[in-house]
PDB file of C-alpha atoms in Angstrom:
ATOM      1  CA  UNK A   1      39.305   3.431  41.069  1.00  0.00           C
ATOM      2  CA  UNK A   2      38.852   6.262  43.610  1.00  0.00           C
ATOM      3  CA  UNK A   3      39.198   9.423  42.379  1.00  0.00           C
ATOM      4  CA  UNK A   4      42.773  10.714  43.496  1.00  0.00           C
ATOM      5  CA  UNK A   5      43.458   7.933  45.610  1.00  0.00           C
ATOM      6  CA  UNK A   6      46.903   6.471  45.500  1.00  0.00           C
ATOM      7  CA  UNK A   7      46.495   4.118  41.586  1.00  0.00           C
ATOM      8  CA  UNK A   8      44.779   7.340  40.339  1.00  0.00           C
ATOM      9  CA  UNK A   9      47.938   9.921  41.304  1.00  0.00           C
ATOM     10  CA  UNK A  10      50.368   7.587  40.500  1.00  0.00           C
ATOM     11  CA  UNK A  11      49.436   6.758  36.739  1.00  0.00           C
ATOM     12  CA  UNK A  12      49.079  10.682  37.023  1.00  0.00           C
ATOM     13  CA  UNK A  13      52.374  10.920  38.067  1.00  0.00           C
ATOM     14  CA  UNK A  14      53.412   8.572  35.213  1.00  0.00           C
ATOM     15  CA  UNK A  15      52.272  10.121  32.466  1.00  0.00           C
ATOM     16  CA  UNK A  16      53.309  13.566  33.558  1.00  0.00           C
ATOM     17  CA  UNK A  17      57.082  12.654  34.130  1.00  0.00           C
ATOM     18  CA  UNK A  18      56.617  10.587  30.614  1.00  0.00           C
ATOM     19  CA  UNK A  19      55.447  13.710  28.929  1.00  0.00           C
ATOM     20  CA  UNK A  20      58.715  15.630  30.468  1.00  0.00           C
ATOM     21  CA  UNK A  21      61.366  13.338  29.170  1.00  0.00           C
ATOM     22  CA  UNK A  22      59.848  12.640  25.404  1.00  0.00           C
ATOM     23  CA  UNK A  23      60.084  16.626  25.257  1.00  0.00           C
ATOM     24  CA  UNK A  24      63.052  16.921  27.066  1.00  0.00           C
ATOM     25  CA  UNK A  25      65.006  14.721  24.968  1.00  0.00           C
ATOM     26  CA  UNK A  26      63.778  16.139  21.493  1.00  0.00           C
ATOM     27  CA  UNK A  27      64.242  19.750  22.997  1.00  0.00           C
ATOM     28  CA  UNK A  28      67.730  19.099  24.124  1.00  0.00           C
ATOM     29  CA  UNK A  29      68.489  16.770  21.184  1.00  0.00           C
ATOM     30  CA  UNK A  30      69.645  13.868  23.122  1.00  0.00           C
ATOM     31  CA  UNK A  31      67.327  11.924  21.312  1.00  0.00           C
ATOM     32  CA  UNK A  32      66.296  12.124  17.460  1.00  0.00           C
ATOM     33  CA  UNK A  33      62.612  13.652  17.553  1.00  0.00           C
ATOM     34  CA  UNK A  34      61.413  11.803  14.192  1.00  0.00           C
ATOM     35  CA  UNK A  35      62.196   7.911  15.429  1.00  0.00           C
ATOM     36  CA  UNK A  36      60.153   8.780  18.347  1.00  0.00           C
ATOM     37  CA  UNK A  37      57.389  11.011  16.974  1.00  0.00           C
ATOM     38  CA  UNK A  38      56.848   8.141  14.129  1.00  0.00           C
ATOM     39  CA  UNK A  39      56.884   5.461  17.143  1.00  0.00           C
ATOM     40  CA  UNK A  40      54.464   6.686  19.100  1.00  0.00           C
ATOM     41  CA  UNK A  41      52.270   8.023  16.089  1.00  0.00           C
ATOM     42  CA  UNK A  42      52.260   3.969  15.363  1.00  0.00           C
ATOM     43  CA  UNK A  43      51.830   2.839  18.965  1.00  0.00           C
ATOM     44  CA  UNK A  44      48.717   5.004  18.957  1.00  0.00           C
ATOM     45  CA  UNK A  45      47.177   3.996  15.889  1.00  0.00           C
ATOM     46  CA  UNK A  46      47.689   0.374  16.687  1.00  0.00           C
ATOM     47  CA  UNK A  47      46.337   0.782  20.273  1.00  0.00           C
ATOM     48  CA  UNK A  48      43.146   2.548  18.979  1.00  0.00           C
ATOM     49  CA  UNK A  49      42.933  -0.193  16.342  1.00  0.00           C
ATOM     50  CA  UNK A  50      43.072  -3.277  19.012  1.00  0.00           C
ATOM     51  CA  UNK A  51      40.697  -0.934  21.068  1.00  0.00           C
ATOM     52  CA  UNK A  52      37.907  -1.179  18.438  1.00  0.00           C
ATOM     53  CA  UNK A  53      38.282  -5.011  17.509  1.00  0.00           C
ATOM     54  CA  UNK A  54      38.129  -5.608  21.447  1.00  0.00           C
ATOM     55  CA  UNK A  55      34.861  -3.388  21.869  1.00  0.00           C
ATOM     56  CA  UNK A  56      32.943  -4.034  18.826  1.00  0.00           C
ATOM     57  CA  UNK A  57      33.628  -7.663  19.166  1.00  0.00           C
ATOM     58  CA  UNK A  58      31.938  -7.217  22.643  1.00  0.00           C
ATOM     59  CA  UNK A  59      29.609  -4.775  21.973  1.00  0.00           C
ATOM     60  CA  UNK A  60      28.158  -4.441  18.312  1.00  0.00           C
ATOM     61  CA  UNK A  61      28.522  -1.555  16.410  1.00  0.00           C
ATOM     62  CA  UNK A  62      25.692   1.108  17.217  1.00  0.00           C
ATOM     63  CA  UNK A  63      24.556   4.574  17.574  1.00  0.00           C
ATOM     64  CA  UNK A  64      25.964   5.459  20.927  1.00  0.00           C
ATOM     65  CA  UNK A  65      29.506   3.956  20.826  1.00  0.00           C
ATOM     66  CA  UNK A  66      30.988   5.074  17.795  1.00  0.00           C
ATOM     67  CA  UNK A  67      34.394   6.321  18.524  1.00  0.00           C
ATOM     68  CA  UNK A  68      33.111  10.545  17.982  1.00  0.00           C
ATOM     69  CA  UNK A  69      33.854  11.061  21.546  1.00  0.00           C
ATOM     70  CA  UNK A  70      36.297  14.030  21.527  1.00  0.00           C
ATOM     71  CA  UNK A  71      39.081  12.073  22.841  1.00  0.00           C
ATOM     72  CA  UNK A  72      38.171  10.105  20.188  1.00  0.00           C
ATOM     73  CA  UNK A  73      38.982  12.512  17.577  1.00  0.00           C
ATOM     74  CA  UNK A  74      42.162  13.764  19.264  1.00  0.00           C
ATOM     75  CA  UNK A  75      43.902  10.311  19.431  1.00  0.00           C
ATOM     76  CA  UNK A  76      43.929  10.799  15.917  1.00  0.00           C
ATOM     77  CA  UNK A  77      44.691  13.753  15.546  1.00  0.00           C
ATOM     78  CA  UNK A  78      48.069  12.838  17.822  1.00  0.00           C
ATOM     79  CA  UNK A  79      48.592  10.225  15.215  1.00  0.00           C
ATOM     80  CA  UNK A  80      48.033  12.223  12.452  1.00  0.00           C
ATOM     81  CA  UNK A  81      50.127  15.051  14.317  1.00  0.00           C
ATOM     82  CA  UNK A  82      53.039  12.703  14.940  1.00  0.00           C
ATOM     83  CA  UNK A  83      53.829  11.109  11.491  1.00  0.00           C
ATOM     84  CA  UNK A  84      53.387  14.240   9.336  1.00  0.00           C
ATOM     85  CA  UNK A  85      54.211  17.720  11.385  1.00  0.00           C
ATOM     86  CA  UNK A  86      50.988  19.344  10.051  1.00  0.00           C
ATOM     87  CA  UNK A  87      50.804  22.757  11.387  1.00  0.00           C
ATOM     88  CA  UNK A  88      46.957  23.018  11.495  1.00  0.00           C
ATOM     89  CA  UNK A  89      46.585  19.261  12.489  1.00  0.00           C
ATOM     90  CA  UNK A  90      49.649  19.479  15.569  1.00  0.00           C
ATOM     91  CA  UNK A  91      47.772  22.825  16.860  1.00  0.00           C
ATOM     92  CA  UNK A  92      44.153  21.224  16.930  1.00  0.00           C
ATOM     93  CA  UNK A  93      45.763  18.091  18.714  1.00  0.00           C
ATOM     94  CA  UNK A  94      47.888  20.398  20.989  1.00  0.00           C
ATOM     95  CA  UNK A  95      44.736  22.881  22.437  1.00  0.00           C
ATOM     96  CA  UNK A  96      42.038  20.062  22.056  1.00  0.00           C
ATOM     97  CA  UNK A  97      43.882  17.270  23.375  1.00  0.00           C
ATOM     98  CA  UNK A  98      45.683  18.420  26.752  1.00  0.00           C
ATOM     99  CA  UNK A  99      42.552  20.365  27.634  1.00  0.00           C
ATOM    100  CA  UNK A 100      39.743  17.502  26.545  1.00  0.00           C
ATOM    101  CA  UNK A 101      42.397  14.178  27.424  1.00  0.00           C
ATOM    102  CA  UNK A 102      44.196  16.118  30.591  1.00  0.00           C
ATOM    103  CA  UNK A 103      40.566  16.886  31.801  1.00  0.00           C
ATOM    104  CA  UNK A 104      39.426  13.241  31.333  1.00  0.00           C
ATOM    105  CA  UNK A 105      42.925  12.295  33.236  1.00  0.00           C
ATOM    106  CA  UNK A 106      41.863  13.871  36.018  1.00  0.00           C
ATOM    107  CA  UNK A 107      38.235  12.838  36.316  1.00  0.00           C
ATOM    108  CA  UNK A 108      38.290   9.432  34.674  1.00  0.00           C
ATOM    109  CA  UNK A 109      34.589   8.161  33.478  1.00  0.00           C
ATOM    110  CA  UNK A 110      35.608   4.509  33.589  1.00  0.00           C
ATOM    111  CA  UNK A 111      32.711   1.517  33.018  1.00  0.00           C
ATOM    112  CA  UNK A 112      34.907  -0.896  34.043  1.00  0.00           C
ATOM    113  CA  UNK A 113      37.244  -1.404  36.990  1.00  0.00           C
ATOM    114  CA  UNK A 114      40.684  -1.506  37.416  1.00  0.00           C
ATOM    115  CA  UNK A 115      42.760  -3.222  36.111  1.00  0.00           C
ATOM    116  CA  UNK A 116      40.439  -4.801  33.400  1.00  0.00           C
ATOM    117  CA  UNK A 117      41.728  -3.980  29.643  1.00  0.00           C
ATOM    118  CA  UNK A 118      38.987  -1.322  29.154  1.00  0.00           C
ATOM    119  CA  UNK A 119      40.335   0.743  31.880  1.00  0.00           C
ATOM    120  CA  UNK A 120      43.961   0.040  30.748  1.00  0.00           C
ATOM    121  CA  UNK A 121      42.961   1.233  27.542  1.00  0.00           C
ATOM    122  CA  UNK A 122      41.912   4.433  29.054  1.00  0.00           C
ATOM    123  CA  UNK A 123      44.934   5.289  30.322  1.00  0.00           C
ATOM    124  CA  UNK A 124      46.976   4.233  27.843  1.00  0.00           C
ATOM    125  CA  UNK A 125      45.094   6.698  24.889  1.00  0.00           C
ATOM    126  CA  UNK A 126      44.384   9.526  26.788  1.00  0.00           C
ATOM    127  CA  UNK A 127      48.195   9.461  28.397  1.00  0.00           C
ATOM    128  CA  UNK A 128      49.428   8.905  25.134  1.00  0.00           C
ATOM    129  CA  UNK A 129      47.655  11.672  23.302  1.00  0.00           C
ATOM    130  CA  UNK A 130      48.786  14.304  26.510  1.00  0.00           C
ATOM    131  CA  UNK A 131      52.601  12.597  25.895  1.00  0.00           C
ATOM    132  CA  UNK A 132      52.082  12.602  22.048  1.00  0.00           C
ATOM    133  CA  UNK A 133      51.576  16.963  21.729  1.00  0.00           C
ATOM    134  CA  UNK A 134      53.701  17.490  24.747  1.00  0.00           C
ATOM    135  CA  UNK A 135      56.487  16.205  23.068  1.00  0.00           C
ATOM    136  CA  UNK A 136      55.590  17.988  19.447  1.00  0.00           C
ATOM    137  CA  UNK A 137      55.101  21.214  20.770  1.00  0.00           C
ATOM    138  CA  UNK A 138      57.669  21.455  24.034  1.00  0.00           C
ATOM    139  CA  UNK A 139      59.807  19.138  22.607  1.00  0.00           C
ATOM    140  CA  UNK A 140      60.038  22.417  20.258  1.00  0.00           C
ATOM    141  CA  UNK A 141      59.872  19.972  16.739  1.00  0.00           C
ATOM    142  CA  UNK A 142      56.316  22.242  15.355  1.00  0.00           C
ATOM    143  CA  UNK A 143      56.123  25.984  16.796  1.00  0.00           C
ATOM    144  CA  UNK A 144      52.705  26.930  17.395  1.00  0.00           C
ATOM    145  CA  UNK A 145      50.986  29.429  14.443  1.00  0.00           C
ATOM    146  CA  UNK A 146      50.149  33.035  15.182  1.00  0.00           C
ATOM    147  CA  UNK A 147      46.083  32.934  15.825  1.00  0.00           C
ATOM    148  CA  UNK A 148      46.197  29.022  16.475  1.00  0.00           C
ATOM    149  CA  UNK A 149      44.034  29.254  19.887  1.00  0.00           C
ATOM    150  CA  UNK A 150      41.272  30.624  17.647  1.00  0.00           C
ATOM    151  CA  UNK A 151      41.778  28.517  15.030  1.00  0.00           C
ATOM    152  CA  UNK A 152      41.644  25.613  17.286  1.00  0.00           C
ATOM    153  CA  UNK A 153      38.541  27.325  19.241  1.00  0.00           C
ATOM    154  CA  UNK A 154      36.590  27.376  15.539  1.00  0.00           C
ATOM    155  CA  UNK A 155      37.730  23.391  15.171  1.00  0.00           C
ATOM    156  CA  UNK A 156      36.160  22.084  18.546  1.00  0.00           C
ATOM    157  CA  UNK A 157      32.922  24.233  18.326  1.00  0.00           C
ATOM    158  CA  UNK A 158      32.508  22.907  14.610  1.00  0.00           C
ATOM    159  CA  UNK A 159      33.261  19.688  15.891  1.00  0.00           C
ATOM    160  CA  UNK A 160      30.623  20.376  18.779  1.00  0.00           C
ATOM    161  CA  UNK A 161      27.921  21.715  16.813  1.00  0.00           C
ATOM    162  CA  UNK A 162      28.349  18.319  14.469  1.00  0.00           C
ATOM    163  CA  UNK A 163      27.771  16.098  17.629  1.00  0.00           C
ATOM    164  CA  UNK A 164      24.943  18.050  17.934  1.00  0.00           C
ATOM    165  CA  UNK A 165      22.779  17.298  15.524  1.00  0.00           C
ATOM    166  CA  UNK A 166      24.409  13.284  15.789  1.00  0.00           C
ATOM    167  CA  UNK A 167      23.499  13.292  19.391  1.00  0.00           C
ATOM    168  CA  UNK A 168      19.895  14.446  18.242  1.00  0.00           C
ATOM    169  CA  UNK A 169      19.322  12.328  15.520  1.00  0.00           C
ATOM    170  CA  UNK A 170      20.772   9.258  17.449  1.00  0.00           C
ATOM    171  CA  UNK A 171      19.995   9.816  21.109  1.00  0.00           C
ATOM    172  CA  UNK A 172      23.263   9.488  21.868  1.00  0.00           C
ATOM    173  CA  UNK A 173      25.794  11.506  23.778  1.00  0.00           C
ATOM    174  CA  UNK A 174      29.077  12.222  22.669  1.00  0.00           C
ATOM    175  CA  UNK A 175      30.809  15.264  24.084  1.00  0.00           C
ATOM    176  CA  UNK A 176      28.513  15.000  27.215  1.00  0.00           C
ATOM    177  CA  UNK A 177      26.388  17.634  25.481  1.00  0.00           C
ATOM    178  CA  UNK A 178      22.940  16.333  26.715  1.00  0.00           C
ATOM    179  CA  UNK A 179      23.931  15.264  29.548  1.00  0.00           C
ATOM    180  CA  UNK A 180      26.966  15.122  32.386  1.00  0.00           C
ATOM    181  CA  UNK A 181      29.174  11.775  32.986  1.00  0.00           C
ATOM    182  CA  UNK A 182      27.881   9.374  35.560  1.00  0.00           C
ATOM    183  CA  UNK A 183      31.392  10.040  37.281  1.00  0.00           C
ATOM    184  CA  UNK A 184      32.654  12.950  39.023  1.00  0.00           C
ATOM    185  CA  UNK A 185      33.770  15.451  36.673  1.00  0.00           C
ATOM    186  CA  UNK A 186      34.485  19.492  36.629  1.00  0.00           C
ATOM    187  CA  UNK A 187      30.756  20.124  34.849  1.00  0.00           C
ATOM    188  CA  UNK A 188      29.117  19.294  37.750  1.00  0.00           C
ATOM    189  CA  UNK A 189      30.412  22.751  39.491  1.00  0.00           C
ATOM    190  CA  UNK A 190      28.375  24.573  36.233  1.00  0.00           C
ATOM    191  CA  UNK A 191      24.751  23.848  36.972  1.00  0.00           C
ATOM    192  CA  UNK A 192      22.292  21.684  35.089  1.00  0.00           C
ATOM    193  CA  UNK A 193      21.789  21.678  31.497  1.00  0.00           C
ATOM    194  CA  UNK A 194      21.975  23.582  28.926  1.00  0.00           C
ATOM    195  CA  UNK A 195      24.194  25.957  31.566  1.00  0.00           C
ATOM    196  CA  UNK A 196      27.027  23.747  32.523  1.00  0.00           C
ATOM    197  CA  UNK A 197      27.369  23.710  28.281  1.00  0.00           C
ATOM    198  CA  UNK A 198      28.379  27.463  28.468  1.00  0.00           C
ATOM    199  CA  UNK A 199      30.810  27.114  31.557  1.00  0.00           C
ATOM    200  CA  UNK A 200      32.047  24.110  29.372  1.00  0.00           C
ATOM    201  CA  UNK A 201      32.920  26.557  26.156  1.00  0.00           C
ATOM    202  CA  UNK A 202      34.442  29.606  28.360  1.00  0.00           C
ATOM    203  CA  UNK A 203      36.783  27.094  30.312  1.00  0.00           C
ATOM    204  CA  UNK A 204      37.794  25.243  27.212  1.00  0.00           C
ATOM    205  CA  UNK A 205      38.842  28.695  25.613  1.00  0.00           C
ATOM    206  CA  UNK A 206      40.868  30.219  28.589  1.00  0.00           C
ATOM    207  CA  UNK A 207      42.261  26.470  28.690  1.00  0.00           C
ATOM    208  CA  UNK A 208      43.157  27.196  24.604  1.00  0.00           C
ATOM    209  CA  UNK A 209      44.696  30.564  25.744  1.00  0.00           C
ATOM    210  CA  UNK A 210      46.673  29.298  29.069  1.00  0.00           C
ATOM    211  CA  UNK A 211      48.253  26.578  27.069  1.00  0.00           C
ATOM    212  CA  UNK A 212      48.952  28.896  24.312  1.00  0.00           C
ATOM    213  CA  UNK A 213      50.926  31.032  26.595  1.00  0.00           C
ATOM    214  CA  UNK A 214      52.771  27.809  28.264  1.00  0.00           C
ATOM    215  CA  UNK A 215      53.507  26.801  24.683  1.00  0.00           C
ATOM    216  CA  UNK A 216      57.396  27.278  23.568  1.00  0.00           C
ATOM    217  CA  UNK A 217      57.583  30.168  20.746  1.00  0.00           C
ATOM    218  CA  UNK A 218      60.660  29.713  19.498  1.00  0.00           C
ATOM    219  CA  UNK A 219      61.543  28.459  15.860  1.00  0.00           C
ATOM    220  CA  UNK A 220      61.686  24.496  16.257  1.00  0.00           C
ATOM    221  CA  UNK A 221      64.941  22.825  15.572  1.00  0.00           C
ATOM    222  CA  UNK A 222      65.832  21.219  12.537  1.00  0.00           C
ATOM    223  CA  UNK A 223      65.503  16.927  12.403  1.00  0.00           C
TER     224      UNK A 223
END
């Protein structure tokens, strides 16, 4: 798939006007938030769950493709999000998951080409997890928290830091934090490593802070 060629902008396009009509329709009411919220929290789980029989029947289960990627995490977290309105879970989801899936939307690190299944899948969970908080948070069914960016900040480097010590007892990579994506991506503007690791953490917070101010602050409406 070239990067922003025609495919790439138009699944793009897809999942952006998706994202406007789930929170459209809650925010307006047209639509009853909690059928859809508890559909897609399903669709997601069941997705991820076909995901892993399809890979690990392929690959084997090892060090280096255990499903720890951030995106990983944050598909979860939608789920999670979705079927039970936790504050603390629906603001993790919201900050880490338009910033890490939206970013890996953009610059796709795809091993396999379009349209086989793996790339499919791609789509499909990182879309889904960008539609999934869209729709909690501008669809106006969970307000955001005062002090949520940095509570969401403290989540992600915790979650970092973990990886860490994973990536350096396994020789793995999860989080790209030994090493960039073979793909194009935005960390190859920040210098080699351990630099581009820095640039990484400033962007993601001033992400965290643009999205909290895009975020709706209003007291959510009643299902």
């Amino acid at each position: 798939m070239r990067l922003f060629g025609p495919l790439h902008l138009a699944l793009l396009a897809t999942i952006a006007v998706l994202c406007f009509l789930a929170a459209r329709l809650c925010a307006s009411g047209r639509v009853r938030a909690t059928p859809l919220r508890l559909g897609l929290g399903t669709f997601l789980a069941v997705d991820e769950f076909v995901w892993w029989i399809f890979r690990y029947s392929h690959e084997g289960i090892h060090a280096a493709n255990l499903p720890l990627q951030l995106c990983d995490l944050t598909v979860w977290l939608s789920v999670l999000a979705c079927l039970t309105l936790q504050p603390a879970i629906v603001e993790f989801a919201y900050f880490a998951g338009l910033a890490g899936a939206g970013m890996a939307l953009l610059t796709p690190d795809l091993w396999s080409p379009w349209p086989t299944y793996p790339a499919i899948y791609f789509f499909v969970a990182h879309g889904g997890i960008v539609i999934a908080v869209s729709m909690l948070v501008f669809g106006r069914v969970v307000t955001l928290r005062g002090g949520a960016v940095w509570r969401a900040y403290a989540y992600l480097l915790t979650y970092a830091c973990t990886l860490a010590l994973i990536n350096q007892l396994t020789g793995s990579n999860y989080m790209y934090l030994c090493r960039k994506p073979r793909g194009a991506s935005a960390l190859d503007a920040f210098g080699p490593w351990p630099f581009y690791l820095l640039a990484a953490a400033a962007l993601a917070l001033a992400f965290f802070w643009v999205l909290w101010l895009a975020a709706p602050k209003e007291t959510p409406k009643k299902l």
